[in-house]
Short mmCIF file of C-alpha atoms in Angstrom, two decimals:
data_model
loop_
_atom_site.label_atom_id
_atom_site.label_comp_id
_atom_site.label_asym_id
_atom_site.label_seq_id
_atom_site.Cartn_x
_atom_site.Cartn_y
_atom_site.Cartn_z
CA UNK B 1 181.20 196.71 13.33
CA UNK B 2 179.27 194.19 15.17
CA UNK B 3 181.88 191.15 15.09
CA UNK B 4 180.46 189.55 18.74
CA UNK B 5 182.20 186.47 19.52
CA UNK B 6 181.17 185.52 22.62
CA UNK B 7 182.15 182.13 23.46
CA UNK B 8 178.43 181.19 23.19
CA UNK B 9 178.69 182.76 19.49
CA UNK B 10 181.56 180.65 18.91
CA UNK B 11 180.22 177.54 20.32
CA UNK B 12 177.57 177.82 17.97
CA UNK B 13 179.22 178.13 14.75
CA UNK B 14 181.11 175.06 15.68
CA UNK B 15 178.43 173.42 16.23
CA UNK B 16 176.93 174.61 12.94
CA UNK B 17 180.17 173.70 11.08
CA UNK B 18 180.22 170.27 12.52
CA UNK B 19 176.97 169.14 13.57
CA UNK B 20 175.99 165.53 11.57
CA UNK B 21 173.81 165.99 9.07
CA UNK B 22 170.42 163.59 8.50
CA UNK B 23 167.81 163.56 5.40
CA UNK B 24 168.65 165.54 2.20
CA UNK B 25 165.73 166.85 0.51
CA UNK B 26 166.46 167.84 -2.85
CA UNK B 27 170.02 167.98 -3.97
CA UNK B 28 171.28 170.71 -6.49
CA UNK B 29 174.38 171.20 -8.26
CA UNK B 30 177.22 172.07 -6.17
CA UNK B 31 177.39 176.01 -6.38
CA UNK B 32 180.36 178.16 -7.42
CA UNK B 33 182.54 180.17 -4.74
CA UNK B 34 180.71 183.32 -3.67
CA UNK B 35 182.68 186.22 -6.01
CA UNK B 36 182.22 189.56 -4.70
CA UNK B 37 180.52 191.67 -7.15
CA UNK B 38 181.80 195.26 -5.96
CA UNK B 39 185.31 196.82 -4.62
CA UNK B 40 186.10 194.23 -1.46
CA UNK B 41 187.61 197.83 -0.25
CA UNK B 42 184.08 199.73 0.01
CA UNK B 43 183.40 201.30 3.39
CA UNK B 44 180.18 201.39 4.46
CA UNK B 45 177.64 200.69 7.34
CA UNK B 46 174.81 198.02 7.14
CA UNK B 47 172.02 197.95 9.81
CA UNK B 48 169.49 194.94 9.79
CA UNK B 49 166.56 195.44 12.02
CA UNK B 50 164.21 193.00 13.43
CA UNK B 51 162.10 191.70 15.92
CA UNK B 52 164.65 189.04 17.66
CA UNK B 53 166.31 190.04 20.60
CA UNK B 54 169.61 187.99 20.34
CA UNK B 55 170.19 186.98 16.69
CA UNK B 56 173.81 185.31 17.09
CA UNK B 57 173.08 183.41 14.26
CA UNK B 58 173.30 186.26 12.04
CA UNK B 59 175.86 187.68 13.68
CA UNK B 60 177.97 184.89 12.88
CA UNK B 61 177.05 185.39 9.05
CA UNK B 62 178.25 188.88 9.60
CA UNK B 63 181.90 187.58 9.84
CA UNK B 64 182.01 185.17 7.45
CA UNK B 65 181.02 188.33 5.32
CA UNK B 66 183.37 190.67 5.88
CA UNK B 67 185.81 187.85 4.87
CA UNK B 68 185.08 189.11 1.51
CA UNK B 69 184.50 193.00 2.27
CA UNK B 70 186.64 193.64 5.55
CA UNK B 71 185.68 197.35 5.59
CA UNK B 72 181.89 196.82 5.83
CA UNK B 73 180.27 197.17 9.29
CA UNK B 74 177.17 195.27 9.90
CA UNK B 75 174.75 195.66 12.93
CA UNK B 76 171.72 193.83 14.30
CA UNK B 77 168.99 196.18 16.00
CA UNK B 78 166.56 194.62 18.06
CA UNK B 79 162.77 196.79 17.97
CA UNK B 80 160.60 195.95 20.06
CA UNK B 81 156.36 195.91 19.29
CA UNK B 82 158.38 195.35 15.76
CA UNK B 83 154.50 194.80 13.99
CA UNK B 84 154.48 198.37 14.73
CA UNK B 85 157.70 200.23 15.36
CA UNK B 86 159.15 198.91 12.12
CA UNK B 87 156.69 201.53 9.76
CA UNK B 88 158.32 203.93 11.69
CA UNK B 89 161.34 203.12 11.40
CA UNK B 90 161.27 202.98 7.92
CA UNK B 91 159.79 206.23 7.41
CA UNK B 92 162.52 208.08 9.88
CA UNK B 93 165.67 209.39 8.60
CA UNK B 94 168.19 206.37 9.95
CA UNK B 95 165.39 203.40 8.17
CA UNK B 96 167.52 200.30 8.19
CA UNK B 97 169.24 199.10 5.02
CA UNK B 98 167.81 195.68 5.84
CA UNK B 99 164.60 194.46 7.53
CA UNK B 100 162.47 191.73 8.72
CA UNK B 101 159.40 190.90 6.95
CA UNK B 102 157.03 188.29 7.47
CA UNK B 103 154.52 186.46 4.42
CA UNK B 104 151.44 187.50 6.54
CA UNK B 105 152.48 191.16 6.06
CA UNK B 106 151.32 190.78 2.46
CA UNK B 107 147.71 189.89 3.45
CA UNK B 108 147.62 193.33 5.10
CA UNK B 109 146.84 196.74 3.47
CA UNK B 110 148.45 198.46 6.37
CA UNK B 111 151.74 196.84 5.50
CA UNK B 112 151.52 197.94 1.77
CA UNK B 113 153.53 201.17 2.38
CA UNK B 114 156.26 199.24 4.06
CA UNK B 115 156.43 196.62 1.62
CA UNK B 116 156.15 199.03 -1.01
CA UNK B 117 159.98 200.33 0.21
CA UNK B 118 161.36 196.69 -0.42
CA UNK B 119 163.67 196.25 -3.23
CA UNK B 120 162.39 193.68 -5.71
CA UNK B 121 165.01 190.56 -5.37
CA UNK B 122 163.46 188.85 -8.09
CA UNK B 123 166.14 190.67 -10.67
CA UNK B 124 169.17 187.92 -11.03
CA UNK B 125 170.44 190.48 -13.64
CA UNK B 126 171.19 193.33 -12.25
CA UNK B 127 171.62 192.06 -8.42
CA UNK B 128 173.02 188.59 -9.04
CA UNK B 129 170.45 186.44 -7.21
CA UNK B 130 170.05 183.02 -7.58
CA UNK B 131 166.36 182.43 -6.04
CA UNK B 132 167.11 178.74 -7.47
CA UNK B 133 168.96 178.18 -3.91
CA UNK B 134 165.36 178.12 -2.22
CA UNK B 135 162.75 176.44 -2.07
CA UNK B 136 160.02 177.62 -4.42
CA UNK B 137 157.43 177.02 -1.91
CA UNK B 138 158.88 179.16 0.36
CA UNK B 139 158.42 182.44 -1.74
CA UNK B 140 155.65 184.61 -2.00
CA UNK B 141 155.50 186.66 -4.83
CA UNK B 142 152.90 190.07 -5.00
CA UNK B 143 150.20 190.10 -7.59
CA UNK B 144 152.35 191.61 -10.58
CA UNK B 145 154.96 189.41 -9.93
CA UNK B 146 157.64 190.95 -7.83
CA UNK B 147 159.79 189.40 -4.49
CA UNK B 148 160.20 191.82 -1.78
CA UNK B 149 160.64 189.11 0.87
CA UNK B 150 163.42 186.74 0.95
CA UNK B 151 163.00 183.84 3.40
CA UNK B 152 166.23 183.47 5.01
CA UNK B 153 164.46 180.64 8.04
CA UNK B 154 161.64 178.40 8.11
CA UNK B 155 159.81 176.35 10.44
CA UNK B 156 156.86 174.47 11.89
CA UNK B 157 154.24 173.29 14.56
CA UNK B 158 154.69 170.39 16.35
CA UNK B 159 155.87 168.70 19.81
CA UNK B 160 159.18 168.86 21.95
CA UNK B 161 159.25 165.40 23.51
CA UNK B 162 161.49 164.39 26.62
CA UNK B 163 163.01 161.22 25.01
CA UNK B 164 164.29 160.29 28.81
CA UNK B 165 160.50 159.53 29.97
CA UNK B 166 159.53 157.91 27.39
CA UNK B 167 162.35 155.47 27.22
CA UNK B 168 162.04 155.47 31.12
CA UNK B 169 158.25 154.16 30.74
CA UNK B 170 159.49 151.79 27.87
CA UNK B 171 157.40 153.45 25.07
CA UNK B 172 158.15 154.29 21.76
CA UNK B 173 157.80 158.16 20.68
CA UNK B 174 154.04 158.17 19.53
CA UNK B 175 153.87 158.11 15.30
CA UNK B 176 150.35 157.92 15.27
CA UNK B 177 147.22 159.51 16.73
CA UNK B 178 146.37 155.96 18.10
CA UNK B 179 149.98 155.51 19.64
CA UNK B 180 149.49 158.74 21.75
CA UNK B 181 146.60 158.06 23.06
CA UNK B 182 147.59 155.20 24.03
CA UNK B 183 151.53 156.06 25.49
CA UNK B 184 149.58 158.98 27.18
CA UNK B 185 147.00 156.99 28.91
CA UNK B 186 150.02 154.87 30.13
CA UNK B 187 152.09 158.20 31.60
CA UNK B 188 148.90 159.35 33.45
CA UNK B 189 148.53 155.92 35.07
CA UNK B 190 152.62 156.47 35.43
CA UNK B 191 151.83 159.63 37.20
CA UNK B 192 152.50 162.21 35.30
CA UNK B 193 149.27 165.15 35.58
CA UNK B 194 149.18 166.24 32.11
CA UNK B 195 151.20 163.83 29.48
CA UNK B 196 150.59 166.62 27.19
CA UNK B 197 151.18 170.76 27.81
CA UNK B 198 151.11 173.84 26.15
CA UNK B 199 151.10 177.55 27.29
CA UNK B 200 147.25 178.93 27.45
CA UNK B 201 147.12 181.62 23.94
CA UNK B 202 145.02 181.86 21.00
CA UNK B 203 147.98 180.08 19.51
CA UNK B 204 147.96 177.25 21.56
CA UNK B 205 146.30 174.89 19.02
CA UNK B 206 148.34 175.34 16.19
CA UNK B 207 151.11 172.86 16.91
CA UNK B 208 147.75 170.76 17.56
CA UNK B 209 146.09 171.17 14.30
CA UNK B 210 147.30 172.92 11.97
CA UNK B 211 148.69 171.18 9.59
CA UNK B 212 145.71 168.05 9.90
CA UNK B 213 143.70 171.48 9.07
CA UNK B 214 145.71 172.69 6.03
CA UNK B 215 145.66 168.67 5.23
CA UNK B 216 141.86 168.96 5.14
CA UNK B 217 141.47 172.13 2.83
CA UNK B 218 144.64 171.57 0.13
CA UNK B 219 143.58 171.09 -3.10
CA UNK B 220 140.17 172.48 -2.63
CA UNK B 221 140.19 176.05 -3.67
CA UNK B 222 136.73 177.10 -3.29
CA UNK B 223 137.03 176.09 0.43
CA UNK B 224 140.12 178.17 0.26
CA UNK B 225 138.50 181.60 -1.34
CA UNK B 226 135.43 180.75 1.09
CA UNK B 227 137.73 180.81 4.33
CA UNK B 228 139.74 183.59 3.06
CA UNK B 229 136.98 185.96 2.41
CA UNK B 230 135.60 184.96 5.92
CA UNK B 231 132.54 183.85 4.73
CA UNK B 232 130.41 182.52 7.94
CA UNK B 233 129.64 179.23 5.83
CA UNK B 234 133.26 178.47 5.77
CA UNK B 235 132.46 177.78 9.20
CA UNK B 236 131.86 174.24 7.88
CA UNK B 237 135.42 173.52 6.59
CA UNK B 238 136.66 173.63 10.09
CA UNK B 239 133.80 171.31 11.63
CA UNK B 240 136.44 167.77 10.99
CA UNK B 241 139.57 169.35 12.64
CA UNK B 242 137.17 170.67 15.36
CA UNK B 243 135.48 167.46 15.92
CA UNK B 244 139.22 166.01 16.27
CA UNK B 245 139.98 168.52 18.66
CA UNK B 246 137.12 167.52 21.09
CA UNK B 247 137.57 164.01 20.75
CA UNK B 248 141.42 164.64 22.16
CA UNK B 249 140.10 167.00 24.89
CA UNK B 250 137.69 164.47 25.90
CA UNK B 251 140.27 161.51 26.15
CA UNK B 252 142.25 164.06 29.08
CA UNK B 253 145.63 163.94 27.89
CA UNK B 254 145.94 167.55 28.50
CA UNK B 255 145.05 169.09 31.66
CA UNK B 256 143.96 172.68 31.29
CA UNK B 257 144.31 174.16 34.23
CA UNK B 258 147.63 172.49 34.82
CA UNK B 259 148.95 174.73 31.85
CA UNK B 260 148.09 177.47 33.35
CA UNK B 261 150.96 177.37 35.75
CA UNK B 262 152.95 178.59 32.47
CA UNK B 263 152.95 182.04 32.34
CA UNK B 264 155.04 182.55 28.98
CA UNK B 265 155.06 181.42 25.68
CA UNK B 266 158.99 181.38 25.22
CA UNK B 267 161.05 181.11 28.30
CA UNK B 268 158.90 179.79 30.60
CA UNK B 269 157.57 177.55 28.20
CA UNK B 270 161.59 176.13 27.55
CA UNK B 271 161.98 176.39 31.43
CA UNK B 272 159.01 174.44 32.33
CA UNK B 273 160.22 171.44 29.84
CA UNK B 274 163.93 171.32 30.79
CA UNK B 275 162.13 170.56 34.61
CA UNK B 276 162.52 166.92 33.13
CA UNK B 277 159.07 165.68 34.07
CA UNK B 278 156.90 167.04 30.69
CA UNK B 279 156.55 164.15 28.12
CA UNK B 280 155.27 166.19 25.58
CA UNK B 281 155.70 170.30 25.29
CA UNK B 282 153.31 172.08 22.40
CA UNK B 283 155.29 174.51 20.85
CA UNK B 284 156.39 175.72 18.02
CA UNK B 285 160.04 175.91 16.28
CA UNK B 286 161.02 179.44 17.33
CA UNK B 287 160.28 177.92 20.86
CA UNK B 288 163.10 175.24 19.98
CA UNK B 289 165.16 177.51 18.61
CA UNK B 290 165.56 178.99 22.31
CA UNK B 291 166.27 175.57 23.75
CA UNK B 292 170.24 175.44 23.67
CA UNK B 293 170.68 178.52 24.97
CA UNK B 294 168.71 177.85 27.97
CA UNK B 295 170.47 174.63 29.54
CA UNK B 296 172.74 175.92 31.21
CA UNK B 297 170.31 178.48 32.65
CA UNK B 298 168.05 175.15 33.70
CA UNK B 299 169.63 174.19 36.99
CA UNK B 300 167.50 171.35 36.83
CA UNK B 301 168.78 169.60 32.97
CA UNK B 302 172.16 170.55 34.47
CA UNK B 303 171.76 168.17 37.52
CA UNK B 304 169.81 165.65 34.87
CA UNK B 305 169.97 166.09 30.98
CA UNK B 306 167.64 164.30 29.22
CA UNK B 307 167.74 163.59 25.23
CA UNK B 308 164.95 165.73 23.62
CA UNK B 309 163.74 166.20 20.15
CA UNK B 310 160.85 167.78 18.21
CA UNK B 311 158.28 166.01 16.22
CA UNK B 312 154.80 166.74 14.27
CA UNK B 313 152.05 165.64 16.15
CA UNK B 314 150.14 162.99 15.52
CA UNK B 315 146.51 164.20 14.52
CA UNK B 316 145.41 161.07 12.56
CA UNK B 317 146.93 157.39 11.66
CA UNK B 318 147.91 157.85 8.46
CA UNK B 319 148.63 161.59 7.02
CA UNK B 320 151.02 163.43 9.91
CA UNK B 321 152.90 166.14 7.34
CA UNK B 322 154.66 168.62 8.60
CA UNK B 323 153.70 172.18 7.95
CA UNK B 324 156.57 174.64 6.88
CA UNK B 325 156.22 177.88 6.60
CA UNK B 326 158.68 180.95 6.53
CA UNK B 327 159.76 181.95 10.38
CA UNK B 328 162.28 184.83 9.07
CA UNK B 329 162.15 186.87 5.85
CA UNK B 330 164.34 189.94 4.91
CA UNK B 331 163.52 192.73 2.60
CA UNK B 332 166.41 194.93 1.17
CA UNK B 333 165.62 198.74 1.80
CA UNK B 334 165.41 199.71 -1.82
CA UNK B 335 166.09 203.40 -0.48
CA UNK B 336 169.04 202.74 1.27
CA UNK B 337 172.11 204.64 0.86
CA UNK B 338 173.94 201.29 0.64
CA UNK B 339 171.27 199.81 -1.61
CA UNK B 340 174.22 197.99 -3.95
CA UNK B 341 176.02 196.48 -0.58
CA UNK B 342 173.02 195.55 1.43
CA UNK B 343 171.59 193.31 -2.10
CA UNK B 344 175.74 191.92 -1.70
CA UNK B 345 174.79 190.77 1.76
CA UNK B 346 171.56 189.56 0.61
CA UNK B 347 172.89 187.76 -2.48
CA UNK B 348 175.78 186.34 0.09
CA UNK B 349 173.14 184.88 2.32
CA UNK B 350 170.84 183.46 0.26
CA UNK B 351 173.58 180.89 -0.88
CA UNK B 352 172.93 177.39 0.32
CA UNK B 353 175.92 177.40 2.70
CA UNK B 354 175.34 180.58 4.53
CA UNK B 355 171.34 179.60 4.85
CA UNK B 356 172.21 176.17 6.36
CA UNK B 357 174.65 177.56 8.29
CA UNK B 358 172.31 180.27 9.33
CA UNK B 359 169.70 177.46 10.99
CA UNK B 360 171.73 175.47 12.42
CA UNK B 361 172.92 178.05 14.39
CA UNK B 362 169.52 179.62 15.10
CA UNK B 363 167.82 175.90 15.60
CA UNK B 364 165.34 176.54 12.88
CA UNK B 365 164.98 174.94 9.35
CA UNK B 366 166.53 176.08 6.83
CA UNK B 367 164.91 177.44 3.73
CA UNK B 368 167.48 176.36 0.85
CA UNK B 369 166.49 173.42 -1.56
CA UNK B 370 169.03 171.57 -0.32
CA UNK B 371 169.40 170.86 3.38
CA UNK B 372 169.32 168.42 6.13
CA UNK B 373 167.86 167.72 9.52
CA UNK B 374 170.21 168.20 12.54
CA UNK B 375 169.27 165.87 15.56
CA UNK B 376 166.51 167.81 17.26
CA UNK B 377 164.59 167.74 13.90
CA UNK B 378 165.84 164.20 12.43
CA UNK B 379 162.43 163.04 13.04
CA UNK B 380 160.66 165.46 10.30
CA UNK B 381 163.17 163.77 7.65
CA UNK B 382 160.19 160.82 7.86
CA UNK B 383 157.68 163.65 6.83
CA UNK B 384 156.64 165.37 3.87
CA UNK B 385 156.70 169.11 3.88
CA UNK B 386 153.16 170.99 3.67
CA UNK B 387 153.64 174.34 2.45
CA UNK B 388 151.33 177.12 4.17
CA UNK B 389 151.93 179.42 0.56
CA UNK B 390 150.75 176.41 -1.50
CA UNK B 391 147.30 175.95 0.70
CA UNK B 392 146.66 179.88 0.34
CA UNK B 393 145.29 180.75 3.97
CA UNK B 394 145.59 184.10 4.18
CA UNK B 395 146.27 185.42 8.10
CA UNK B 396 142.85 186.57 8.97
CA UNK B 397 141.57 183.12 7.85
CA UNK B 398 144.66 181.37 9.78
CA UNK B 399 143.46 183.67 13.20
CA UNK B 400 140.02 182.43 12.68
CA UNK B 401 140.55 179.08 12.57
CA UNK B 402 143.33 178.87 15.85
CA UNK B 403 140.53 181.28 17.57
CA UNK B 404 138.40 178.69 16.74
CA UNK B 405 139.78 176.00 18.26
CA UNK B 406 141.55 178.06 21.21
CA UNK B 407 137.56 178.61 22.29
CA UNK B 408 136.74 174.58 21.79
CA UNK B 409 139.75 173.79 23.89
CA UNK B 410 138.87 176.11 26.96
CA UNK B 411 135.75 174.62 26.30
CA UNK B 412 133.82 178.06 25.79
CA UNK B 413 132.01 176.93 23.06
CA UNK B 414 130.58 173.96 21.00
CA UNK B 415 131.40 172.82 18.10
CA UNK B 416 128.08 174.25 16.48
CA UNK B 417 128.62 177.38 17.53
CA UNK B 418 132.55 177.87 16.13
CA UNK B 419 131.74 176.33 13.16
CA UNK B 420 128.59 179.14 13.48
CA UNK B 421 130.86 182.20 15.13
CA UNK B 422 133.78 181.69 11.74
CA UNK B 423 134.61 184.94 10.57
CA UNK B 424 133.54 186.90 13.42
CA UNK B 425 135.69 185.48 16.45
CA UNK B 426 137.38 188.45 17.72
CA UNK B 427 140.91 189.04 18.73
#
């Protein structure tokens, strides 16, 4: 049974248990006491696999579990190349009762056969799920109907700032796309190389521009079937956010090659920040979500914390949403030899307690309906969520666009020619 409690693992579910809590979305009605719905004496083993290598988080869900069925062992497996490894596993003879899947899986024909093994949770009858406990947006159904993916942690794009120096400078964290310009302008002429930085990938403009991107397509569905089918004219769609993009390249606030001195998207990328001289880090949440644990590694925030938070960034004056999207789904192995205690674990996690629970611990957001901000995020509460399954992108069209700008940014192409090259950037 995999019951760690490392003080770190302890640590955190204190702080998960206690942490203050900021904006409430939507509030529901307070929801009954979890009832088991099979023999709290059944004896069985549950593996979860996915593609995290430490998931304390769930780990710590694991005991509050067996609370209610003592004689059920639960383990984590960590695979790694999980895109790939995980067909396999599924097709071997010890496939996991439990795995992660992702929304862009579904955009995929090559996923079909491993989504195709996922128990529909969409069944409150016979499984006892109450889907009501998250957010709609959050949950992608197939074409005839069916749930195989239940998203269990959410998250965004955006900016971790080091409160310290901007306080330091005496300017306020920048709201606007006219406030950062300006703050940044003042921390170059403060000293600091490259106010804003981001590790070098064909990611690296996402926290940048996506959601002033998805901002610029919603509601327009025939830009939307255009992008998705790749059509080269769709090119067009992405000519305002690129024209944004080179305006903010050509004011310097980033320095290019001064990124390059990252050489990781995850640890180095925490690493770099918690040096204490980085106003602004691009990143995404799953980068944040690394952030506590890496402190005390940080000999540098040991010797001098700083305050640090994450925030959208500001593409425009007036419209700065946040984009959410799922960061962690599971699917229920409807071949599992413990199908009927692996949908109990399911139907136990999917409560609103054990999901909030579940990102505080892990530093992401959490996917019920209703939920709160802890510190590091307080600052989205001022935003209004934009929902990546309500704009429609599929993946490919998503890849297109960040190649897109990834090429404008290293300055490899003009604007013309990305708008021109949509649909056949490579990866």
């Amino acid at each position: 049974m995999l019951k760690i409690k490392t003080p770190f693992t302890a640590a955190l579910m204190t702080l998960a248990l206690t942490t203050g809590l900021f904006s409430c979305n939507k509030k529901q009605g307070q929801e009954t006491a979890f009832k088991p719905r099979l023999d709290p004496g059944t004896k069985c083993q549950i593996t979860i696999a996915g593609n995290y290598k430490n998931f304390e988080a769930l780990e710590a869900e694991f005991d509050r579990f067996t609370e209610f069925y003592p004689q059920v062992e639960l383990s984590y497996s960590y695979l790694d190349n999980y895109k790939a490894t995980i067909k396999s596993a599924m097709a071997g003879q010890a496939a996991p009762d439990v795995f992660m899947t992702f929304p862009w899986m579904l955009d995929f024909p090559d996923y079909k056969e491993l989504l195709d093994c996922a128990e529909n949770m969409d069944d409150e009858k016979n499984l006892g799920f109450n889907l009501s406990t998250l957010r709609s947006q959050l949950i992608f159904r197939t074409a005839d109907g069916q749930v195989p993916i239940i998203p269990v942690l959410s998250g965004s794009y955006g900016m971790l700032v080091n409160e310290a120096i901007f306080k330091k400078e005496g300017l306020a964290i920048p709201a606007t796309y006219k406030d950062l310009v300006t703050s940044c302008k003042t921390l170059k002429e403060a000293g600091y190389k490259s106010p804003v930085m981001v590790y070098l990938d064909s990611f690296m403009g996402l926290p940048l521009v996506y959601s002033y991107f998805c901002n610029s397509i919603q509601n327009n569905p025939e830009a939307v079937g255009q992008l998705n089918r790749l059509d080269p004219a769709a090119g067009q769609y992405l000519r305002p956010t690129l024209e944004w993009v080179q305006d903010f390249m050509e004011k310097e606030l980033i320095d290019i090659e001064y990124c390059r001195t990252i050489k990781n998207k995850y640890n180095a990328v925490i690493m770099r920040f918690f040096e204490g001289n980085v106003p602004i880090m691009l990143c995404d949440t799953d980068t944040v979500s690394g952030t506590l644990k890496r402190e005390s590694q940080s000999d540098s925030f040991m010797n001098s914390p700083f305050i640090y938070s994450f925030h959208t960034f500001p593409c425009s004056d007036t419209e700065n949403d946040f984009l959410n999207s799922v960061a962690v789904g599971f699917s229920v192995n409807k071949n599992s030899e413990n199908l009927a205690m692996s949908n109990e674990f399911m139907r136990f996690l999917t409560r609103t307690e054990e999901l909030n629970n579940l990102a505080k611990i892990k530093r992401l957001i959490s996917t019920s309906t209703d939920y709160s901000f802890d510190e590091i995020y307080s600052s989205l509460s001022k935003s209004t969520p934009l929902y990546s399954n309500e704009i429609g992108l599929m993946d490919s069209a998503i890849a297109q666009m960040r190649k897109a700008v990834e090429s404008l940014m290293l300055g490899n192409v003009t604007i013309d020619q990305a708008v021109e090259r949509y649909g056949n950037f490579s990866d």
